[in-house]
XYZ file of C-alpha atoms in Angstrom:
686
model
C 67.230 25.985 -33.698
C 69.128 25.641 -30.408
C 72.900 26.053 -30.739
C 73.415 22.663 -29.113
C 71.319 20.956 -31.800
C 72.869 22.984 -34.635
C 76.364 21.890 -33.627
C 75.251 18.295 -33.131
C 73.663 18.250 -36.577
C 76.919 19.435 -38.219
C 79.088 17.043 -36.233
C 76.721 14.105 -36.784
C 76.880 14.674 -40.538
C 80.661 14.512 -40.333
C 80.477 11.208 -38.467
C 78.603 9.603 -41.363
C 81.807 9.952 -43.400
C 84.133 8.989 -40.574
C 82.877 5.459 -40.016
C 86.242 3.883 -40.926
C 88.050 5.363 -37.916
C 89.265 3.074 -35.149
C 86.164 2.399 -33.034
C 88.311 1.271 -30.105
C 89.454 4.845 -29.543
C 87.598 6.245 -26.535
C 86.659 9.949 -26.590
C 87.656 12.315 -23.849
C 84.929 12.467 -21.208
C 84.636 12.740 -17.459
C 87.099 11.272 -14.989
C 84.748 8.444 -14.032
C 83.247 7.609 -17.440
C 84.235 7.770 -21.118
C 82.342 6.703 -24.254
C 83.667 5.610 -27.635
C 81.387 8.058 -29.513
C 78.984 10.869 -28.733
C 77.357 10.695 -32.200
C 76.230 7.447 -33.792
C 74.486 6.750 -37.100
C 72.124 3.944 -38.139
C 71.313 3.558 -41.862
C 67.825 4.353 -43.146
C 67.250 0.704 -44.099
C 67.687 -0.291 -40.446
C 70.476 -1.977 -38.517
C 72.518 -1.562 -35.355
C 75.494 0.330 -33.958
C 77.681 -0.253 -30.894
C 78.769 2.181 -28.188
C 81.568 1.312 -25.733
C 81.372 2.656 -22.187
C 84.430 2.687 -19.906
C 83.364 3.522 -16.363
C 84.858 3.512 -12.872
C 81.464 3.173 -11.166
C 77.880 2.145 -11.846
C 76.197 3.954 -14.752
C 72.800 3.997 -16.443
C 70.937 5.535 -19.384
C 68.204 7.972 -18.396
C 64.701 6.579 -18.968
C 61.902 9.079 -19.528
C 58.513 9.309 -21.238
C 60.131 9.170 -24.712
C 62.707 6.398 -24.329
C 63.176 3.421 -24.183
C 59.369 3.365 -24.191
C 56.836 5.958 -25.287
C 54.640 6.644 -22.262
C 51.085 7.967 -22.388
C 49.414 9.300 -19.259
C 45.966 9.087 -17.710
C 43.789 12.106 -16.982
C 43.369 13.693 -13.562
C 40.123 14.525 -11.749
C 39.689 17.647 -13.902
C 40.008 15.685 -17.131
C 43.497 17.080 -17.847
C 46.339 14.818 -18.923
C 48.740 14.103 -16.060
C 52.164 15.628 -16.700
C 55.457 13.762 -16.709
C 57.544 14.065 -13.513
C 61.320 13.703 -13.437
C 64.172 13.431 -10.978
C 67.207 15.717 -11.184
C 68.760 13.575 -13.945
C 65.606 13.445 -16.103
C 64.316 9.963 -15.177
C 60.555 9.530 -15.255
C 59.267 9.126 -11.674
C 55.466 9.179 -12.072
C 53.396 6.718 -10.063
C 52.208 3.652 -11.961
C 48.641 4.942 -11.587
C 49.558 8.033 -13.645
C 50.602 5.939 -16.646
C 48.047 4.799 -19.215
C 50.171 2.851 -21.695
C 53.759 2.136 -22.761
C 54.975 1.269 -26.265
C 58.504 0.628 -27.465
C 60.384 3.613 -28.938
C 61.910 3.302 -32.410
C 65.426 3.055 -30.963
C 66.216 -0.083 -28.933
C 69.183 -0.814 -26.647
C 70.343 -4.182 -25.345
C 71.584 -2.627 -22.063
C 70.268 0.246 -19.981
C 72.793 0.128 -17.149
C 76.141 -1.329 -16.174
C 78.943 -1.337 -13.654
C 82.626 -0.473 -13.442
C 84.738 -1.649 -16.359
C 84.178 -1.742 -20.121
C 80.674 -2.395 -21.480
C 79.375 -2.516 -25.075
C 75.824 -1.272 -25.759
C 74.141 -2.213 -29.039
C 71.528 0.228 -30.361
C 69.205 -0.931 -33.152
C 66.315 0.359 -35.248
C 63.947 -0.914 -37.928
C 63.947 0.599 -41.435
C 62.378 4.036 -41.875
C 61.738 6.585 -44.617
C 63.424 9.910 -43.884
C 65.483 10.804 -40.834
C 65.016 10.707 -37.070
C 67.216 10.944 -34.001
C 67.364 10.694 -30.213
C 69.643 12.361 -27.697
C 70.296 9.983 -24.793
C 71.793 10.799 -21.398
C 74.270 8.485 -19.671
C 74.676 9.126 -15.926
C 77.677 8.008 -13.891
C 77.857 9.414 -10.394
C 76.917 13.075 -10.736
C 78.201 13.351 -14.322
C 76.007 13.314 -17.425
C 77.260 12.348 -20.897
C 74.990 13.130 -23.902
C 74.888 10.707 -26.838
C 73.034 11.490 -30.063
C 71.896 8.652 -32.326
C 70.567 9.433 -35.784
C 68.915 7.272 -38.419
C 68.828 8.542 -42.000
C 68.868 12.211 -43.073
C 67.151 15.001 -41.110
C 66.400 17.134 -44.167
C 62.801 18.388 -43.919
C 60.310 16.515 -46.112
C 57.300 18.367 -47.567
C 54.169 16.666 -46.286
C 50.506 16.973 -45.407
C 49.246 16.704 -41.835
C 48.102 13.167 -42.644
C 51.640 12.307 -43.787
C 52.938 13.602 -40.462
C 50.358 11.633 -38.491
C 51.159 8.417 -40.365
C 54.934 8.963 -40.391
C 57.624 7.898 -37.890
C 58.623 9.859 -34.804
C 61.913 11.743 -35.093
C 61.495 12.558 -38.784
C 61.565 16.247 -39.794
C 58.607 17.539 -41.847
C 57.657 20.716 -43.677
C 53.887 21.284 -43.636
C 51.485 24.145 -44.385
C 48.062 24.637 -42.805
C 45.747 26.959 -40.887
C 46.268 27.888 -37.235
C 43.006 26.745 -35.631
C 43.758 27.366 -31.937
C 46.601 28.742 -29.791
C 47.254 27.032 -26.439
C 50.334 28.941 -25.222
C 51.607 32.333 -26.389
C 54.998 32.143 -24.635
C 56.430 28.944 -26.073
C 54.175 28.959 -29.137
C 51.977 25.886 -28.708
C 49.161 25.769 -31.260
C 47.193 23.571 -33.675
C 47.780 23.390 -37.437
C 45.159 21.889 -39.773
C 45.481 21.496 -43.554
C 42.240 19.638 -44.196
C 43.896 16.194 -44.122
C 44.352 16.208 -40.350
C 45.447 18.195 -37.295
C 48.948 18.448 -35.793
C 49.904 20.061 -32.471
C 52.827 22.479 -32.724
C 54.743 22.205 -29.432
C 57.174 25.121 -29.338
C 57.736 27.718 -32.063
C 61.099 29.414 -32.678
C 61.170 33.110 -33.590
C 62.852 34.638 -36.655
C 66.259 34.325 -34.937
C 65.757 30.724 -33.829
C 65.068 31.668 -30.208
C 62.448 30.161 -27.900
C 59.790 31.910 -25.759
C 59.197 34.716 -28.267
C 56.120 33.480 -30.095
C 54.240 36.783 -29.989
C 56.937 38.422 -32.146
C 55.729 36.308 -35.087
C 52.198 37.730 -34.954
C 50.539 34.387 -35.677
C 46.779 34.421 -35.033
C 43.979 31.905 -35.326
C 42.974 31.664 -38.977
C 46.445 32.467 -40.382
C 47.934 30.078 -42.937
C 51.397 29.065 -41.692
C 54.147 26.856 -43.102
C 56.501 25.277 -40.556
C 59.360 22.805 -40.390
C 60.251 20.578 -37.446
C 60.701 17.027 -36.089
C 57.720 14.820 -35.206
C 57.074 13.249 -31.838
C 54.078 11.551 -30.225
C 53.182 12.542 -26.665
C 50.320 10.867 -24.822
C 48.774 9.875 -28.133
C 48.943 13.400 -29.615
C 50.951 13.996 -32.799
C 53.354 16.931 -32.416
C 55.968 18.901 -34.336
C 58.479 20.218 -31.804
C 60.337 23.579 -31.757
C 59.330 24.360 -35.324
C 60.855 26.966 -37.612
C 58.261 29.213 -39.298
C 58.810 29.393 -43.065
C 55.861 31.618 -44.069
C 52.739 33.304 -42.676
C 49.673 34.332 -44.664
C 47.382 36.481 -42.538
C 43.761 35.427 -42.191
C 40.962 37.625 -43.516
C 38.805 36.709 -40.499
C 39.370 36.691 -36.738
C 37.022 35.641 -33.914
C 36.936 38.370 -31.254
C 34.624 36.704 -28.724
C 36.317 34.378 -26.222
C 35.086 30.827 -25.827
C 32.936 30.154 -22.757
C 30.666 27.624 -21.072
C 26.887 28.121 -21.114
C 24.313 26.631 -18.707
C 22.208 23.627 -19.687
C 19.096 25.777 -20.170
C 18.119 27.118 -23.602
C 19.592 30.529 -24.402
C 21.135 32.980 -26.856
C 24.538 34.627 -27.231
C 26.537 36.674 -29.734
C 29.851 35.995 -31.441
C 31.820 38.862 -32.979
C 34.077 38.232 -35.978
C 36.392 40.805 -37.598
C 36.802 40.206 -41.351
C 38.288 41.827 -44.435
C 37.349 39.329 -47.098
C 34.155 39.451 -49.110
C 31.105 37.212 -48.829
C 31.175 36.666 -45.041
C 29.276 33.541 -44.049
C 28.423 31.726 -40.794
C 27.289 28.094 -40.599
C 26.618 25.287 -38.124
C 28.060 21.778 -38.621
C 25.379 19.341 -39.820
C 25.627 17.112 -36.723
C 24.934 20.105 -34.406
C 21.982 21.696 -36.216
C 19.516 19.901 -33.948
C 20.487 22.158 -31.028
C 22.398 25.157 -32.497
C 20.867 27.777 -34.798
C 22.051 31.120 -36.241
C 19.222 33.621 -35.869
C 20.802 36.838 -37.201
C 23.994 38.382 -38.630
C 24.647 42.122 -38.262
C 27.568 43.956 -39.887
C 29.388 46.920 -38.339
C 31.450 48.699 -40.982
C 35.033 49.580 -40.120
C 35.992 53.272 -40.088
C 39.074 54.124 -42.227
C 41.908 56.083 -40.608
C 45.481 57.084 -41.422
C 46.774 54.117 -39.422
C 44.225 51.696 -40.854
C 43.058 52.874 -44.300
C 41.365 49.506 -44.987
C 39.819 48.524 -41.636
C 38.090 45.241 -40.893
C 34.321 45.026 -40.701
C 32.772 43.318 -37.665
C 30.077 40.660 -38.001
C 27.858 40.181 -34.948
C 26.387 36.673 -35.184
C 23.401 35.836 -32.954
C 23.283 32.160 -31.915
C 20.556 30.246 -30.078
C 21.044 26.888 -28.337
C 18.462 24.389 -27.102
C 18.230 23.071 -23.551
C 20.551 20.174 -22.824
C 19.036 17.165 -21.089
C 22.066 14.935 -21.708
C 25.711 15.298 -20.642
C 28.119 18.171 -21.325
C 28.541 18.912 -25.036
C 30.755 21.055 -27.277
C 29.345 23.338 -29.968
C 30.951 24.984 -32.979
C 30.158 27.830 -35.398
C 32.114 28.085 -38.670
C 32.914 31.443 -40.303
C 34.261 32.139 -43.796
C 35.522 35.381 -45.319
C 37.179 35.326 -48.728
C 39.647 32.418 -48.694
C 39.894 32.327 -44.893
C 37.963 30.090 -42.494
C 37.824 30.314 -38.692
C 35.489 28.909 -36.045
C 34.152 29.546 -32.556
C 33.857 26.692 -30.044
C 31.884 26.678 -26.809
C 30.653 24.243 -24.171
C 27.150 23.722 -22.840
C 26.728 22.116 -19.458
C 24.530 19.058 -19.257
C 22.548 17.042 -16.773
C 24.071 14.225 -14.769
C 23.207 10.985 -16.549
C 21.951 8.083 -14.435
C 23.654 4.943 -15.744
C 23.982 1.308 -14.828
C 27.492 -0.081 -14.470
C 27.129 -1.742 -17.883
C 26.004 1.537 -19.494
C 28.897 3.421 -17.886
C 31.409 0.848 -19.144
C 30.027 1.267 -22.684
C 30.064 5.100 -22.590
C 32.737 7.239 -24.261
C 35.488 8.975 -22.317
C 34.905 12.679 -21.802
C 33.533 15.401 -19.558
C 30.009 13.987 -19.197
C 29.020 13.318 -15.585
C 27.390 9.968 -14.742
C 25.610 8.783 -11.607
C 26.412 5.117 -10.983
C 25.126 2.821 -8.255
C 26.960 -0.339 -7.232
C 27.713 -2.793 -4.442
C 31.221 -2.673 -3.009
C 33.282 -5.722 -3.945
C 36.568 -4.362 -2.607
C 37.754 -1.059 -1.146
C 41.126 0.505 -0.279
C 40.903 3.734 1.715
C 43.611 6.400 1.998
C 43.309 8.342 5.259
C 46.156 10.579 4.090
C 44.461 11.735 0.885
C 40.861 11.193 2.074
C 39.937 9.105 -0.957
C 39.275 5.481 -1.777
C 39.681 3.043 -4.655
C 36.363 1.201 -4.741
C 35.451 -1.696 -7.017
C 31.680 -2.029 -7.376
C 29.624 -4.757 -9.035
C 26.126 -5.127 -10.420
C 23.997 -8.157 -9.687
C 24.854 -9.477 -13.159
C 28.591 -9.317 -12.428
C 29.655 -6.122 -14.244
C 32.599 -4.560 -12.382
C 33.779 -0.944 -12.255
C 36.692 0.708 -10.465
C 35.817 4.060 -8.888
C 39.335 5.516 -8.830
C 40.276 7.730 -5.872
C 36.711 8.569 -4.918
C 36.031 11.343 -2.405
C 33.010 12.029 -0.207
C 30.644 14.958 -0.702
C 30.452 15.384 3.070
C 33.435 14.858 5.375
C 36.283 12.399 4.882
C 35.512 9.125 3.159
C 37.648 7.144 5.621
C 35.252 8.139 8.424
C 32.224 6.494 6.788
C 33.185 2.907 7.575
C 32.432 1.675 4.067
C 32.893 -2.044 3.617
C 32.174 -4.965 1.280
C 28.461 -5.322 0.332
C 27.614 -1.673 1.058
C 25.690 0.101 -1.717
C 27.294 3.334 -2.969
C 26.112 5.992 -5.428
C 28.935 7.966 -7.053
C 29.005 10.777 -9.643
C 31.995 11.088 -11.958
C 33.469 11.010 -15.457
C 34.295 8.028 -17.652
C 38.023 7.406 -18.139
C 40.237 4.342 -18.573
C 43.542 2.840 -17.480
C 45.492 0.524 -19.797
C 42.360 0.242 -21.904
C 40.142 -0.786 -18.962
C 37.203 1.569 -18.262
C 37.026 3.216 -14.842
C 35.513 6.260 -13.181
C 38.032 9.099 -13.319
C 39.881 10.268 -10.226
C 37.792 12.595 -8.094
C 34.384 10.936 -8.461
C 32.108 12.082 -5.633
C 30.272 9.723 -3.291
C 26.719 11.093 -3.108
C 25.195 8.487 -0.815
C 25.742 5.047 0.634
C 23.704 2.327 2.299
C 25.412 0.301 5.002
C 23.776 -2.800 6.422
C 25.210 -4.695 9.371
C 26.325 -8.161 8.387
C 24.857 -11.155 10.187
C 25.662 -14.842 10.072
C 22.699 -17.113 9.396
C 22.438 -18.131 13.110
C 22.648 -14.468 14.180
C 19.875 -13.523 11.754
C 17.686 -16.403 12.909
C 18.162 -15.251 16.523
C 16.383 -11.945 15.767
C 12.759 -11.268 16.658
C 9.893 -9.632 14.792
C 10.424 -6.491 16.860
C 13.722 -5.876 15.054
C 12.878 -3.970 11.851
C 16.460 -3.171 10.761
C 17.975 -4.337 7.490
C 20.820 -6.851 7.707
C 23.107 -8.474 5.150
C 23.375 -12.265 5.122
C 25.725 -14.275 2.918
C 25.591 -17.927 1.925
C 25.565 -20.645 -0.700
C 22.319 -21.197 -2.616
C 20.882 -24.681 -2.025
C 17.380 -24.052 -3.427
C 15.826 -21.659 -5.965
C 12.041 -21.321 -5.784
C 9.400 -19.333 -7.678
C 11.740 -17.409 -9.998
C 9.272 -14.866 -11.450
C 10.134 -12.589 -14.352
C 6.667 -11.011 -14.158
C 6.974 -10.041 -10.489
C 10.742 -9.573 -10.753
C 11.526 -11.599 -7.632
C 12.743 -15.000 -6.480
C 12.762 -17.065 -3.279
C 16.042 -18.649 -2.195
C 17.380 -20.934 0.506
C 20.989 -20.306 1.480
C 23.334 -22.294 3.705
C 26.546 -21.610 5.660
C 29.506 -23.964 6.201
C 27.898 -25.373 9.345
C 24.769 -26.382 7.479
C 22.587 -23.627 8.929
C 19.940 -22.563 6.411
C 17.871 -19.423 5.843
C 14.826 -19.068 3.608
C 14.722 -15.720 1.731
C 11.225 -14.897 0.515
C 10.733 -12.966 -2.723
C 13.939 -10.928 -3.047
C 14.874 -8.638 -5.934
C 18.076 -7.270 -7.467
C 19.286 -4.078 -5.717
C 19.897 -2.255 -9.025
C 16.473 -2.936 -10.553
C 17.742 -5.534 -13.036
C 15.140 -8.236 -13.597
C 15.954 -11.115 -11.302
C 15.488 -13.510 -14.236
C 18.491 -11.823 -15.870
C 20.523 -12.340 -12.691
C 19.380 -16.007 -12.829
C 20.583 -17.208 -9.405
C 21.335 -20.928 -9.450
C 21.981 -23.667 -6.918
C 25.701 -23.697 -6.103
C 26.065 -19.946 -6.478
C 26.885 -17.551 -3.652
C 24.685 -14.611 -2.777
C 24.609 -11.660 -0.377
C 21.092 -10.392 0.411
C 20.010 -7.530 2.673
C 16.560 -7.601 4.224
C 14.377 -7.658 7.336
C 13.686 -10.505 9.702
C 10.267 -12.148 9.274
C 8.211 -15.198 10.184
C 5.586 -17.251 8.374
C 3.467 -19.801 10.232
C 6.092 -19.905 12.961
C 9.000 -20.449 10.557
C 11.805 -17.868 10.570
C 12.849 -16.309 7.248
C 13.998 -13.109 5.548
C 10.842 -11.169 4.782
C 9.634 -10.252 1.308
C 11.446 -7.284 -0.241
C 15.060 -8.304 0.378
C 17.663 -7.082 -2.113
C 20.291 -9.254 -3.793
C 23.505 -7.273 -3.390
C 25.908 -9.651 -5.047
C 25.574 -12.962 -6.851
C 28.532 -15.135 -7.769
C 28.581 -18.525 -9.499
C 32.070 -20.064 -9.359
C 33.437 -22.068 -12.240
C 33.185 -25.865 -11.862
C 36.029 -27.152 -9.707
C 36.684 -23.748 -8.117
C 33.883 -23.851 -5.513
C 35.039 -21.899 -2.454
C 34.426 -23.191 1.027
C 30.720 -22.784 1.913
C 30.059 -19.398 3.443
C 33.389 -17.968 2.336
C 33.179 -14.762 0.349
C 34.759 -15.610 -3.044
C 35.852 -12.036 -3.576
C 39.589 -11.443 -3.093
C 40.832 -9.150 -0.372
C 41.813 -5.679 -1.521
C 45.525 -4.872 -1.493
C 46.819 -2.341 1.034
C 49.244 -0.015 -0.731
C 52.182 1.744 0.888
C 53.357 4.400 -1.611
C 56.925 5.326 -0.727
C 56.893 8.651 -2.573
C 56.516 12.375 -1.903
C 53.213 11.673 -0.133
C 55.284 10.579 2.894
C 55.974 14.244 3.593
C 59.675 13.525 4.287
C 62.658 15.664 3.368
C 65.481 14.396 1.182
C 67.781 11.781 2.805
C 65.470 11.349 5.815
C 65.779 8.061 7.720
C 62.618 5.953 7.441
C 61.266 3.943 10.390
C 57.722 2.564 10.020
C 54.237 3.150 8.578
C 50.887 1.595 9.522
C 47.716 1.329 7.405
C 44.631 -0.854 7.963
C 46.324 -2.968 10.607
C 49.465 -3.651 8.546
C 52.815 -2.167 9.630
C 55.887 -1.801 7.421
C 59.102 -1.389 9.452
C 62.491 -0.360 8.051
C 65.660 -1.296 9.976
C 69.403 -0.832 9.379
C 70.057 -4.530 10.095
C 73.766 -5.264 9.564
C 74.447 -1.924 7.835
C 75.479 1.242 9.648
C 73.145 3.295 7.428
C 69.406 3.543 8.000
C 67.053 3.144 5.018
C 66.416 6.688 3.723
C 63.808 8.421 1.574
C 65.234 10.356 -1.391
C 63.286 12.896 -3.435
C 65.363 11.997 -6.508
C 63.405 9.014 -7.741
C 60.715 9.216 -5.059
C 61.753 5.996 -3.312
C 63.282 4.610 -0.112
C 66.858 3.437 -0.565
C 67.242 0.178 1.351
C 70.955 -0.555 1.633
C 72.717 -3.938 1.663
C 72.057 -5.555 5.031
C 68.972 -3.385 5.725
C 65.662 -5.132 6.401
C 62.009 -4.369 5.667
C 59.440 -6.179 7.836
C 55.722 -6.369 7.008
C 53.520 -7.502 9.906
C 50.186 -7.143 11.687
C 47.792 -9.717 10.162
C 47.753 -12.979 8.242
C 48.957 -12.225 4.719
C 48.895 -14.215 1.490
C 50.779 -11.906 -0.889
C 53.222 -8.967 -0.770
C 54.312 -7.212 -3.964
C 57.304 -4.883 -4.160
C 57.679 -2.173 -6.814
C 60.993 -0.429 -7.329
C 61.869 3.104 -8.409
C 64.129 4.543 -11.096
C 67.793 3.466 -11.089
C 67.031 0.488 -8.867
C 70.022 -1.709 -8.024
C 70.414 -5.436 -8.618
C 71.087 -6.640 -5.040
C 69.375 -9.929 -4.226
C 66.428 -9.814 -1.821
C 65.766 -12.748 0.538
C 62.837 -13.510 2.876
C 62.588 -15.332 6.180
C 59.569 -17.411 5.157
C 57.329 -18.154 2.169
C 58.536 -17.799 -1.428
C 59.883 -14.674 -3.145
C 60.646 -14.051 -6.830
C 60.554 -11.047 -9.169
C 59.230 -8.653 -6.537
C 56.409 -10.933 -5.298
C 56.176 -12.806 -1.986
C 53.544 -15.513 -1.504
C 52.788 -17.635 1.513
C 50.832 -17.545 4.767
C 52.317 -15.513 7.601
C 51.615 -12.613 9.936
C 55.187 -11.300 9.634
C 57.611 -11.316 6.692
C 61.116 -9.832 6.687
C 62.863 -8.846 3.450
C 66.665 -8.496 3.581
C 68.728 -6.730 0.901
C 71.833 -8.793 0.174
C 75.325 -7.885 -0.940
C 78.100 -5.873 0.692
C 77.376 -2.602 -1.139
C 74.680 -0.995 -3.251
C 70.962 -0.644 -2.523
C 67.433 -1.322 -3.732
C 64.958 1.529 -4.231
C 61.561 0.608 -2.782
C 58.788 2.679 -4.415
C 55.671 0.751 -3.368
C 54.684 -2.168 -1.132
C 51.274 -3.801 -1.734
C 49.970 -6.194 0.928
C 47.071 -8.634 0.539
C 45.561 -10.057 3.718
C 44.288 -13.629 3.847
């Protein structure tokens, strides 16, 4: 156990019996801030406790991934969980896109920040069984004051892994199980399984209570280990942190062969297992027997020596695997020797699965690669990172976000992708806040771009023009809807009353046009060739419906107007700017929108600071967004943001959102001191 925590545990225990002391007495602290207590206790049955802060300047409580909310993170392009990022004081500074979900921590506070003077903070917690605690950090200027809050007793409770999984965070448990995998041999990160569940051990102390000395314990996969430590939940994974090892029972079997990935073709490989127990056995889990088989087991006897009078025997297990026509899959072989059980895991590559948008949305998250085809509904391109957020739709209205997609050839921003283009992208299934999406790093394999034409422009073509064009309009007639031939004839109209007859078109994604069921009053985009029939101009047979939309009654858009909203243009005011700390910020331009920072009535320019990854806009400074007609501007603020009022020169502004109709909007930070920390500006064009 760290010395800091050992001392805090002893002192905290003393505070339980010192509750009758005068709470108005303020402890010695820093020159600019003092707190009434550094250790507080909440009873096990729940309740609240008050801390008094006396400060000479603004102060705040550090907010990270564990408090006041538990934060879980999304996965990156490689399928790995994104790590928490912090400023110099420990505040969480990840982008919103990194974060999957937030849930309230067990300890609540009625205030997270305050100003000069005396402030009372009330901490509260619901009832719990057993003990738990948090160490909070209060920052005032450059000083940090640590405050530990405990609920109940921290004495270790004997439990099963299931008890740990079902129990509260912060409680200390004592649990015994088998080491099934080791992730880090420096800090001692590994998995413990007792048959009732699996718990991740995040940090293992050595025999002297020191960190970063895991190898001195000699723990190996297959060993039975008893540990004691506090529980936490990180990104959905149950953990015991910085555990103390109480006992180790060495395993009688150890897998020698390292895990690897095999190609999707059928093949064979060997796994070597050293064992000392009797009755060695190898088996395949029942749900994997359809593609994994054990063909042979050979035994190599160990040779006794003075150093090893009872050596381990080595089992050489021959394994065959079938060809994989589906996505990537994980295999497992179980081994038993005496009372010990170990296993060998491996991965077999799979084929890329062709899926509709609906099938992709219904698939499980994982490493399987899918090929998805869709029509672009909205797109935001980053020329800095050479990727794009693309929302695609099927003809039946299923939507999918292709998050931060890249191109297989060249930079994606050079392709000129736009609404109604057809794209084919390969990537993995992930999610954000419970909503399915394609994981970051999906690869654009191909795209089909068709020049858009108004109805009059299309009708002005001649039969010599054999190109494909996209035409958009409101359906005024549906004719010959045929499920058998999978096509339909439509007449569409623009806002001027110009009409175009579209002869026998189909859905671009192969869905039966009867399922799409286009109706009068709906809006449709169709790509096809110019044609004529008996002197009448039309879109020739074989056109493809790219997008069909039927608005709700009473929400009919203006005829000919695309009902799809414009995509927001995001200005991320973070490390991607490539600026040094405390660098003055002037302006940025993306997609025809310019954001300009100006000192206004202040002598200080707005500056980018690496601590918090945000631009500090001081009182009197202005931020102007201009370049095109806009309907909405949303501001997001970074850690330790101030409370200065923000005013605008036109439209309406409240809670970080401006709405109106203007080609230029100026935001002014009010007050005579202080600042606001701009982390992101999202602009929606009209």
